[in-house]
mmCIF file of C-alpha atoms in Angstrom:
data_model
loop_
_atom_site.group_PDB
_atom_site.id
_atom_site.type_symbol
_atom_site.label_atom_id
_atom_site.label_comp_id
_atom_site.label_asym_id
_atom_site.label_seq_id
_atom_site.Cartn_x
_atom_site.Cartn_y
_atom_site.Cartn_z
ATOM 1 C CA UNK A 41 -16.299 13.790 -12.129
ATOM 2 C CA UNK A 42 -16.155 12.537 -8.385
ATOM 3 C CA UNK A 43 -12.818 13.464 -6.480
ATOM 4 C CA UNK A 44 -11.982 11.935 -2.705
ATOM 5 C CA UNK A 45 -9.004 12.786 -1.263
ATOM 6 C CA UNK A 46 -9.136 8.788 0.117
ATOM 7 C CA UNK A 47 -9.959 5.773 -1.839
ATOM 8 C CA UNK A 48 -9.654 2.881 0.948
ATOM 9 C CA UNK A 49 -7.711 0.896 -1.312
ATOM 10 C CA UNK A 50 -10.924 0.564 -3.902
ATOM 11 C CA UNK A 51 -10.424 1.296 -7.295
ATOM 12 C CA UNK A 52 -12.204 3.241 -9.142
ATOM 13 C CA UNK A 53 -14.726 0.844 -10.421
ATOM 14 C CA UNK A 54 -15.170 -0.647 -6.446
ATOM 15 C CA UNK A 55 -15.753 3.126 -5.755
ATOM 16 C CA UNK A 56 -17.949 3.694 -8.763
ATOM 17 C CA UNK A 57 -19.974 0.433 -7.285
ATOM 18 C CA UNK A 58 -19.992 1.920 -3.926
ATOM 19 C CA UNK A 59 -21.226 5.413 -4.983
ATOM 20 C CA UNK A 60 -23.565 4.108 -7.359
ATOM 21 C CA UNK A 61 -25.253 2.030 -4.553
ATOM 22 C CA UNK A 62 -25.469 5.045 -2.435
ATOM 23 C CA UNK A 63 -27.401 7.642 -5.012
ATOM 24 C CA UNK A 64 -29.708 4.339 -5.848
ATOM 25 C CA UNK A 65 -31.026 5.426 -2.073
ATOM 26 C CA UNK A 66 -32.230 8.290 -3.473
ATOM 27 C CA UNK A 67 -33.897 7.674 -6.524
ATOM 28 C CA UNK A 68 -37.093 8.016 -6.179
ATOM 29 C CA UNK A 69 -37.783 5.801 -9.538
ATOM 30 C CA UNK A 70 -35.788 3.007 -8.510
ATOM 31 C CA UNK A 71 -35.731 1.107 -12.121
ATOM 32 C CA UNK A 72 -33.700 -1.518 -11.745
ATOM 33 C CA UNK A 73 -29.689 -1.259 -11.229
ATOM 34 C CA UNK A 74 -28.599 2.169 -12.384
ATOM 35 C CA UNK A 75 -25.397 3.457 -13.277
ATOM 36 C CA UNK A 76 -24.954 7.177 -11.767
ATOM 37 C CA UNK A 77 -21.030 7.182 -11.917
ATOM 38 C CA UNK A 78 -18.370 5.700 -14.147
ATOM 39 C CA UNK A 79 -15.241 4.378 -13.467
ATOM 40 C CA UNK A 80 -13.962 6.811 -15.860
ATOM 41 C CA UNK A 81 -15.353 9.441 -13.623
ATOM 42 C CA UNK A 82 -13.621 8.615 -9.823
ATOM 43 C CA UNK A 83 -10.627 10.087 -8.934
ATOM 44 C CA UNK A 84 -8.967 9.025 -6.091
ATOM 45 C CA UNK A 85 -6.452 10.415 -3.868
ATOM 46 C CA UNK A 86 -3.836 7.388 -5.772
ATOM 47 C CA UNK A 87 -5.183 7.687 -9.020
ATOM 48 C CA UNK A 88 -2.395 9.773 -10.674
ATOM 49 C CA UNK A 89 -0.180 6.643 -9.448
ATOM 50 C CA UNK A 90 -1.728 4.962 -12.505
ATOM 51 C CA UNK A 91 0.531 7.137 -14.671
ATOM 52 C CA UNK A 92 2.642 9.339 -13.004
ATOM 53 C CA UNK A 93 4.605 6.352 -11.265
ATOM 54 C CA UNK A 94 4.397 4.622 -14.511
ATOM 55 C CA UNK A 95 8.425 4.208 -14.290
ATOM 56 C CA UNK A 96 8.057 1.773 -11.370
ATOM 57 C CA UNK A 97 5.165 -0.970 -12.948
ATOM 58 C CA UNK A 98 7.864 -3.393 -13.252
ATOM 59 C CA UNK A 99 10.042 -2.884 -10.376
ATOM 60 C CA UNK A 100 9.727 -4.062 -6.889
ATOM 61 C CA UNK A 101 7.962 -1.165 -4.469
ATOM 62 C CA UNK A 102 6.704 -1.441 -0.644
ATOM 63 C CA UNK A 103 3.051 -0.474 -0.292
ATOM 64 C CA UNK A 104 1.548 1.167 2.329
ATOM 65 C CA UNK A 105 -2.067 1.063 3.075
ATOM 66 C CA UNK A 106 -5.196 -0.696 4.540
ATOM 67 C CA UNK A 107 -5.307 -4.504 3.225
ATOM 68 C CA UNK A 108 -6.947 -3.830 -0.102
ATOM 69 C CA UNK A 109 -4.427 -1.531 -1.534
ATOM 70 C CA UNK A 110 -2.226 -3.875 -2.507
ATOM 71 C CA UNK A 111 -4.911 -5.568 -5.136
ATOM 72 C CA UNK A 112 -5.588 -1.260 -6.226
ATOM 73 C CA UNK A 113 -1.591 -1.353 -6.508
ATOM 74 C CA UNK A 114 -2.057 -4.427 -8.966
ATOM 75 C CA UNK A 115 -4.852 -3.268 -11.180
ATOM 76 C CA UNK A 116 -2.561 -0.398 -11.377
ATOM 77 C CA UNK A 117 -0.077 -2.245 -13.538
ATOM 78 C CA UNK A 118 2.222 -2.525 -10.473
ATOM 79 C CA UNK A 119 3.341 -5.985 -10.745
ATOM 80 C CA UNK A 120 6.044 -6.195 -8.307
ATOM 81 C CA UNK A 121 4.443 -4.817 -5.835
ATOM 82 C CA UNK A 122 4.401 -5.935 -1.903
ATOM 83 C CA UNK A 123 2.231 -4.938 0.998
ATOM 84 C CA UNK A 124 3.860 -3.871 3.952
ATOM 85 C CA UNK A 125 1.777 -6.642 5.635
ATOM 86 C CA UNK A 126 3.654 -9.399 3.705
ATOM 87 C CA UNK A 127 7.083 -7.691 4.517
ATOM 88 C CA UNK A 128 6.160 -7.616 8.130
ATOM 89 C CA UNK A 129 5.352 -11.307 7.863
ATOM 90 C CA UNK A 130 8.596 -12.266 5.919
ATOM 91 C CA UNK A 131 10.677 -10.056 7.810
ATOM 92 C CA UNK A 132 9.436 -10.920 11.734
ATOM 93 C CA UNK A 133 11.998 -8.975 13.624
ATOM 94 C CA UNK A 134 11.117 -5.878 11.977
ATOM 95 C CA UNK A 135 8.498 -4.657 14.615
ATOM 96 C CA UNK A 136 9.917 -6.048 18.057
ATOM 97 C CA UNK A 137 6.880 -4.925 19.410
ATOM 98 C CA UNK A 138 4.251 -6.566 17.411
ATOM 99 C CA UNK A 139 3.655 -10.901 18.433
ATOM 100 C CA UNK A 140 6.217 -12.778 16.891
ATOM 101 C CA UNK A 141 8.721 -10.019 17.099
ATOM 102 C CA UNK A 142 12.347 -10.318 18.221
ATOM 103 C CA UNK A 143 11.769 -9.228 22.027
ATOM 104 C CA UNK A 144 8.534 -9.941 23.469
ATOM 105 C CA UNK A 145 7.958 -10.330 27.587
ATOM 106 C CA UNK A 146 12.071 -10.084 27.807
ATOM 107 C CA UNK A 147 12.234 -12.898 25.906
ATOM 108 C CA UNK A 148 14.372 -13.100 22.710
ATOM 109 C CA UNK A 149 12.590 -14.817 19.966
ATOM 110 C CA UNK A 150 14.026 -16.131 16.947
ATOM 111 C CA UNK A 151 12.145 -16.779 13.165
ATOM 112 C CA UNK A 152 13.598 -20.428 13.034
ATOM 113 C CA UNK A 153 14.941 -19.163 9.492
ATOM 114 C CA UNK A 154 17.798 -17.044 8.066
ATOM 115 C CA UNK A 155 15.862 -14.232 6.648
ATOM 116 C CA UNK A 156 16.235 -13.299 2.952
ATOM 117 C CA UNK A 157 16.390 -9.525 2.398
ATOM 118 C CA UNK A 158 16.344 -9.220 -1.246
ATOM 119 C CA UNK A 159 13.571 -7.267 -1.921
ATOM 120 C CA UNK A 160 15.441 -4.239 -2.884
ATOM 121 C CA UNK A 161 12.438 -1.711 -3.482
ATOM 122 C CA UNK A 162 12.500 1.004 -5.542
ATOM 123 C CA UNK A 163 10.169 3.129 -3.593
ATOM 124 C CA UNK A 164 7.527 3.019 -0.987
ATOM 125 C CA UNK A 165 4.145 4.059 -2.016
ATOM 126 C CA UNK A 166 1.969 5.294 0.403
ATOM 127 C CA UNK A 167 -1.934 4.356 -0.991
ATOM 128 C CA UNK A 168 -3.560 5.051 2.195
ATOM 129 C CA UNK A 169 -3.145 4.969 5.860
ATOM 130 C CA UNK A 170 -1.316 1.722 7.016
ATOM 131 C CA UNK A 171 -3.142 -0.127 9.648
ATOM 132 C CA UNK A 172 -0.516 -0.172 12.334
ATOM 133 C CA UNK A 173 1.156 3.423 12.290
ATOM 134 C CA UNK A 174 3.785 2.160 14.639
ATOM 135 C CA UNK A 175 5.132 -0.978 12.357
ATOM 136 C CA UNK A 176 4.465 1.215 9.008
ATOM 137 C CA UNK A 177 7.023 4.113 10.239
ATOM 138 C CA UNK A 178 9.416 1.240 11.443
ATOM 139 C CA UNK A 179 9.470 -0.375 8.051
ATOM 140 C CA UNK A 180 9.353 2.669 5.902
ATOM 141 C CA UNK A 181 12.118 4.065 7.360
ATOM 142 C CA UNK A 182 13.943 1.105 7.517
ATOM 143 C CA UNK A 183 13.262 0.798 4.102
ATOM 144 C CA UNK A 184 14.281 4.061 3.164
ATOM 145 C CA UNK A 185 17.643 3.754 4.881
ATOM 146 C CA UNK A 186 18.716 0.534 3.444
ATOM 147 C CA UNK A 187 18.166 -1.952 0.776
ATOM 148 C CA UNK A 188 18.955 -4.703 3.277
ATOM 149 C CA UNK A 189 17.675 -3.875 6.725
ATOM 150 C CA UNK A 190 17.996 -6.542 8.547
ATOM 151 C CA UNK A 191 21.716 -6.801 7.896
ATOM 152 C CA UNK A 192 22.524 -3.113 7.577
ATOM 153 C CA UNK A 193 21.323 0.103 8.800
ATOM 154 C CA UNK A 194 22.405 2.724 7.006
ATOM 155 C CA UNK A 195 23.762 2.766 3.276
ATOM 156 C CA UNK A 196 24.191 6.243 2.305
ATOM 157 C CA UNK A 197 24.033 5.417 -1.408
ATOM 158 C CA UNK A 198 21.032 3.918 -0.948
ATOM 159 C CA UNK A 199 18.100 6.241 -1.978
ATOM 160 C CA UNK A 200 14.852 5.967 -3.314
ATOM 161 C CA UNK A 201 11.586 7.904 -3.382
ATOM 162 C CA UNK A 202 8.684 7.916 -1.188
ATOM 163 C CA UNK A 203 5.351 8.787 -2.388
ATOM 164 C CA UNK A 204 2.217 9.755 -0.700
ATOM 165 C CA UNK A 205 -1.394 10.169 -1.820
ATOM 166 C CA UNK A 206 -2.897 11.900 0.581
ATOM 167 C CA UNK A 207 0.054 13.116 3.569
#
Protein backbone atom coordinates (compact mmCIF):
# COMPACT_ATOMS: atom_id res chain seq x y z
CA UNK A 1 0.00 0.00 0.00
CA UNK A 2 1.20 3.63 -0.98
CA UNK A 3 -0.37 6.52 1.22
CA UNK A 4 0.18 10.53 0.25
CA UNK A 5 -1.33 12.87 2.23
CA UNK A 6 -1.90 14.85 -1.47
CA UNK A 7 -3.12 13.39 -4.63
CA UNK A 8 -3.03 16.57 -7.09
CA UNK A 9 -6.33 15.78 -8.24
CA UNK A 10 -4.98 12.22 -9.87
CA UNK A 11 -6.72 9.27 -9.11
CA UNK A 12 -5.46 6.50 -8.06
CA UNK A 13 -4.76 4.80 -11.28
CA UNK A 14 -3.05 8.45 -12.70
CA UNK A 15 -1.02 8.05 -9.42
CA UNK A 16 -0.41 4.36 -9.84
CA UNK A 17 0.87 5.49 -13.58
CA UNK A 18 2.93 8.16 -12.11
CA UNK A 19 4.60 6.00 -9.40
CA UNK A 20 5.01 3.19 -11.58
CA UNK A 21 7.01 5.40 -14.06
CA UNK A 22 9.15 6.57 -11.29
CA UNK A 23 10.41 2.96 -9.72
CA UNK A 24 10.84 1.93 -13.68
CA UNK A 25 14.03 4.51 -13.07
CA UNK A 26 15.31 2.19 -10.94
CA UNK A 27 15.08 -1.08 -12.24
CA UNK A 28 17.99 -2.17 -13.15
CA UNK A 29 16.28 -4.99 -15.56
CA UNK A 30 14.19 -2.68 -17.34
CA UNK A 31 11.85 -5.47 -19.18
CA UNK A 32 9.49 -3.76 -20.81
CA UNK A 33 6.51 -1.69 -19.01
CA UNK A 34 6.20 -2.96 -15.46
CA UNK A 35 3.57 -2.69 -13.07
CA UNK A 36 5.13 -1.92 -9.42
CA UNK A 37 1.83 -0.43 -7.91
CA UNK A 38 -1.88 -1.00 -8.32
CA UNK A 39 -4.58 1.17 -8.31
CA UNK A 40 -5.94 -0.92 -5.65
CA UNK A 41 -2.90 -0.05 -3.69
CA UNK A 42 -2.84 4.21 -3.67
CA UNK A 43 -4.42 5.94 -1.13
CA UNK A 44 -4.83 9.37 -1.38
CA UNK A 45 -5.42 12.10 0.94
CA UNK A 46 -9.45 12.11 -0.90
CA UNK A 47 -9.73 8.61 -1.25
CA UNK A 48 -12.11 7.88 1.70
CA UNK A 49 -14.40 10.52 -0.30
CA UNK A 50 -15.09 7.51 -2.54
CA UNK A 51 -17.23 6.08 0.27
CA UNK A 52 -17.48 7.99 3.16
CA UNK A 53 -19.28 10.95 1.22
CA UNK A 54 -21.17 8.34 -0.56
CA UNK A 55 -24.52 10.29 0.62
CA UNK A 56 -23.68 13.22 -1.68
CA UNK A 57 -22.92 11.18 -5.37
CA UNK A 58 -26.08 12.53 -6.57
CA UNK A 59 -26.38 15.88 -5.17
CA UNK A 60 -24.90 19.08 -6.27
CA UNK A 61 -21.38 19.90 -4.20
CA UNK A 62 -18.67 22.83 -4.82
CA UNK A 63 -15.18 21.43 -5.33
CA UNK A 64 -12.19 22.80 -4.31
CA UNK A 65 -8.90 21.98 -5.78
CA UNK A 66 -6.23 22.34 -8.56
CA UNK A 67 -7.99 21.90 -12.15
CA UNK A 68 -7.95 18.13 -12.27
CA UNK A 69 -9.94 17.44 -9.22
CA UNK A 70 -12.97 17.97 -10.57
CA UNK A 71 -12.52 14.87 -13.25
CA UNK A 72 -11.05 12.74 -9.57
CA UNK A 73 -14.51 14.17 -8.12
CA UNK A 74 -16.27 12.42 -11.21
CA UNK A 75 -14.60 9.06 -11.29
CA UNK A 76 -15.64 9.25 -7.77
CA UNK A 77 -19.29 8.74 -8.58
CA UNK A 78 -19.86 12.47 -7.86
CA UNK A 79 -22.05 13.40 -10.63
CA UNK A 80 -23.22 16.73 -9.70
CA UNK A 81 -20.31 17.97 -8.97
CA UNK A 82 -18.83 21.67 -9.89
CA UNK A 83 -15.38 23.14 -9.72
CA UNK A 84 -15.01 26.22 -8.02
CA UNK A 85 -13.42 27.41 -11.32
CA UNK A 86 -16.77 27.04 -13.20
CA UNK A 87 -18.66 28.84 -10.28
CA UNK A 88 -16.21 31.64 -10.45
CA UNK A 89 -16.88 31.82 -14.18
CA UNK A 90 -20.76 31.64 -13.87
CA UNK A 91 -20.88 33.73 -10.97
CA UNK A 92 -18.33 36.87 -12.12
CA UNK A 93 -18.93 39.21 -9.28
CA UNK A 94 -17.95 36.76 -6.82
CA UNK A 95 -14.17 37.76 -6.62
CA UNK A 96 -14.21 41.68 -7.25
CA UNK A 97 -10.72 41.40 -7.34
CA UNK A 98 -10.01 38.87 -9.93
CA UNK A 99 -10.47 40.41 -14.12
CA UNK A 100 -13.91 40.49 -14.92
CA UNK A 101 -14.97 41.15 -11.40
CA UNK A 102 -17.54 43.71 -10.24
CA UNK A 103 -14.95 46.62 -9.34
CA UNK A 104 -11.86 46.70 -11.20
CA UNK A 105 -9.61 50.19 -11.65
CA UNK A 106 -12.82 52.05 -9.83
CA UNK A 107 -14.75 51.00 -12.42
CA UNK A 108 -18.06 49.09 -11.89
CA UNK A 109 -18.42 46.27 -14.24
CA UNK A 110 -21.42 44.46 -15.00
CA UNK A 111 -21.83 40.45 -16.44
CA UNK A 112 -24.29 41.68 -19.25
CA UNK A 113 -26.61 38.84 -17.68
CA UNK A 114 -28.93 38.33 -14.67
CA UNK A 115 -27.06 35.70 -12.86
CA UNK A 116 -28.77 32.39 -11.97
CA UNK A 117 -27.91 31.19 -8.45
CA UNK A 118 -29.45 27.88 -8.30
CA UNK A 119 -26.84 25.73 -7.59
CA UNK A 120 -27.83 25.04 -4.11
CA UNK A 121 -24.80 22.75 -2.95
CA UNK A 122 -24.90 20.39 -0.49
CA UNK A 123 -21.38 20.72 0.63
CA UNK A 124 -18.04 21.96 -0.40
CA UNK A 125 -15.39 19.43 -0.78
CA UNK A 126 -12.07 20.42 -0.40
CA UNK A 127 -9.81 17.76 -2.82
CA UNK A 128 -6.77 19.77 -2.70
CA UNK A 129 -5.45 23.21 -2.50
CA UNK A 130 -7.49 25.65 -4.76
CA UNK A 131 -5.38 27.60 -7.08
CA UNK A 132 -6.32 31.08 -6.03
CA UNK A 133 -6.54 31.01 -2.07
CA UNK A 134 -8.04 34.44 -2.15
CA UNK A 135 -11.23 33.61 -4.59
CA UNK A 136 -11.50 29.92 -2.93
CA UNK A 137 -12.09 31.48 0.76
CA UNK A 138 -14.45 34.13 -0.93
CA UNK A 139 -16.59 31.47 -2.50
CA UNK A 140 -16.49 28.90 0.19
CA UNK A 141 -17.63 31.05 2.59
CA UNK A 142 -20.04 32.55 0.57
CA UNK A 143 -21.15 29.30 -0.08
CA UNK A 144 -21.35 28.23 3.29
CA UNK A 145 -23.43 31.21 4.36
CA UNK A 146 -26.04 31.04 1.75
CA UNK A 147 -27.63 28.95 -0.83
CA UNK A 148 -28.03 32.05 -2.99
CA UNK A 149 -25.12 34.41 -2.61
CA UNK A 150 -25.42 36.70 -4.89
CA UNK A 151 -28.87 37.72 -3.71
CA UNK A 152 -28.47 37.02 -0.01
CA UNK A 153 -25.86 36.95 2.53
CA UNK A 154 -26.72 35.28 5.31
CA UNK A 155 -29.54 32.53 5.75
CA UNK A 156 -29.20 31.13 9.09
CA UNK A 157 -31.05 27.94 8.15
CA UNK A 158 -28.86 27.41 5.63
CA UNK A 159 -26.16 24.81 6.61
CA UNK A 160 -24.18 22.33 5.06
CA UNK A 161 -20.89 20.52 5.59
CA UNK A 162 -17.48 21.26 4.55
CA UNK A 163 -15.00 18.64 4.03
CA UNK A 164 -11.32 18.64 3.77
CA UNK A 165 -8.72 16.06 2.73
CA UNK A 166 -5.81 17.22 3.82
CA UNK A 167 -6.46 20.84 6.17
Amino acid sequence: VFMTNGGGGRTEKQYAEVMNEKLSQFDSERRGTREYVKECQMILSYTPFQTHLSHLKDEPVLIVGCPRAIYAARKYGFTRAMALSEYARRHPTMNPFKKGGCEKDGKVITTGTKERWNENFRAVLVFTDPQDFFEALQIITDVLLSSRPGEREFEPSHRIPIVFSNP
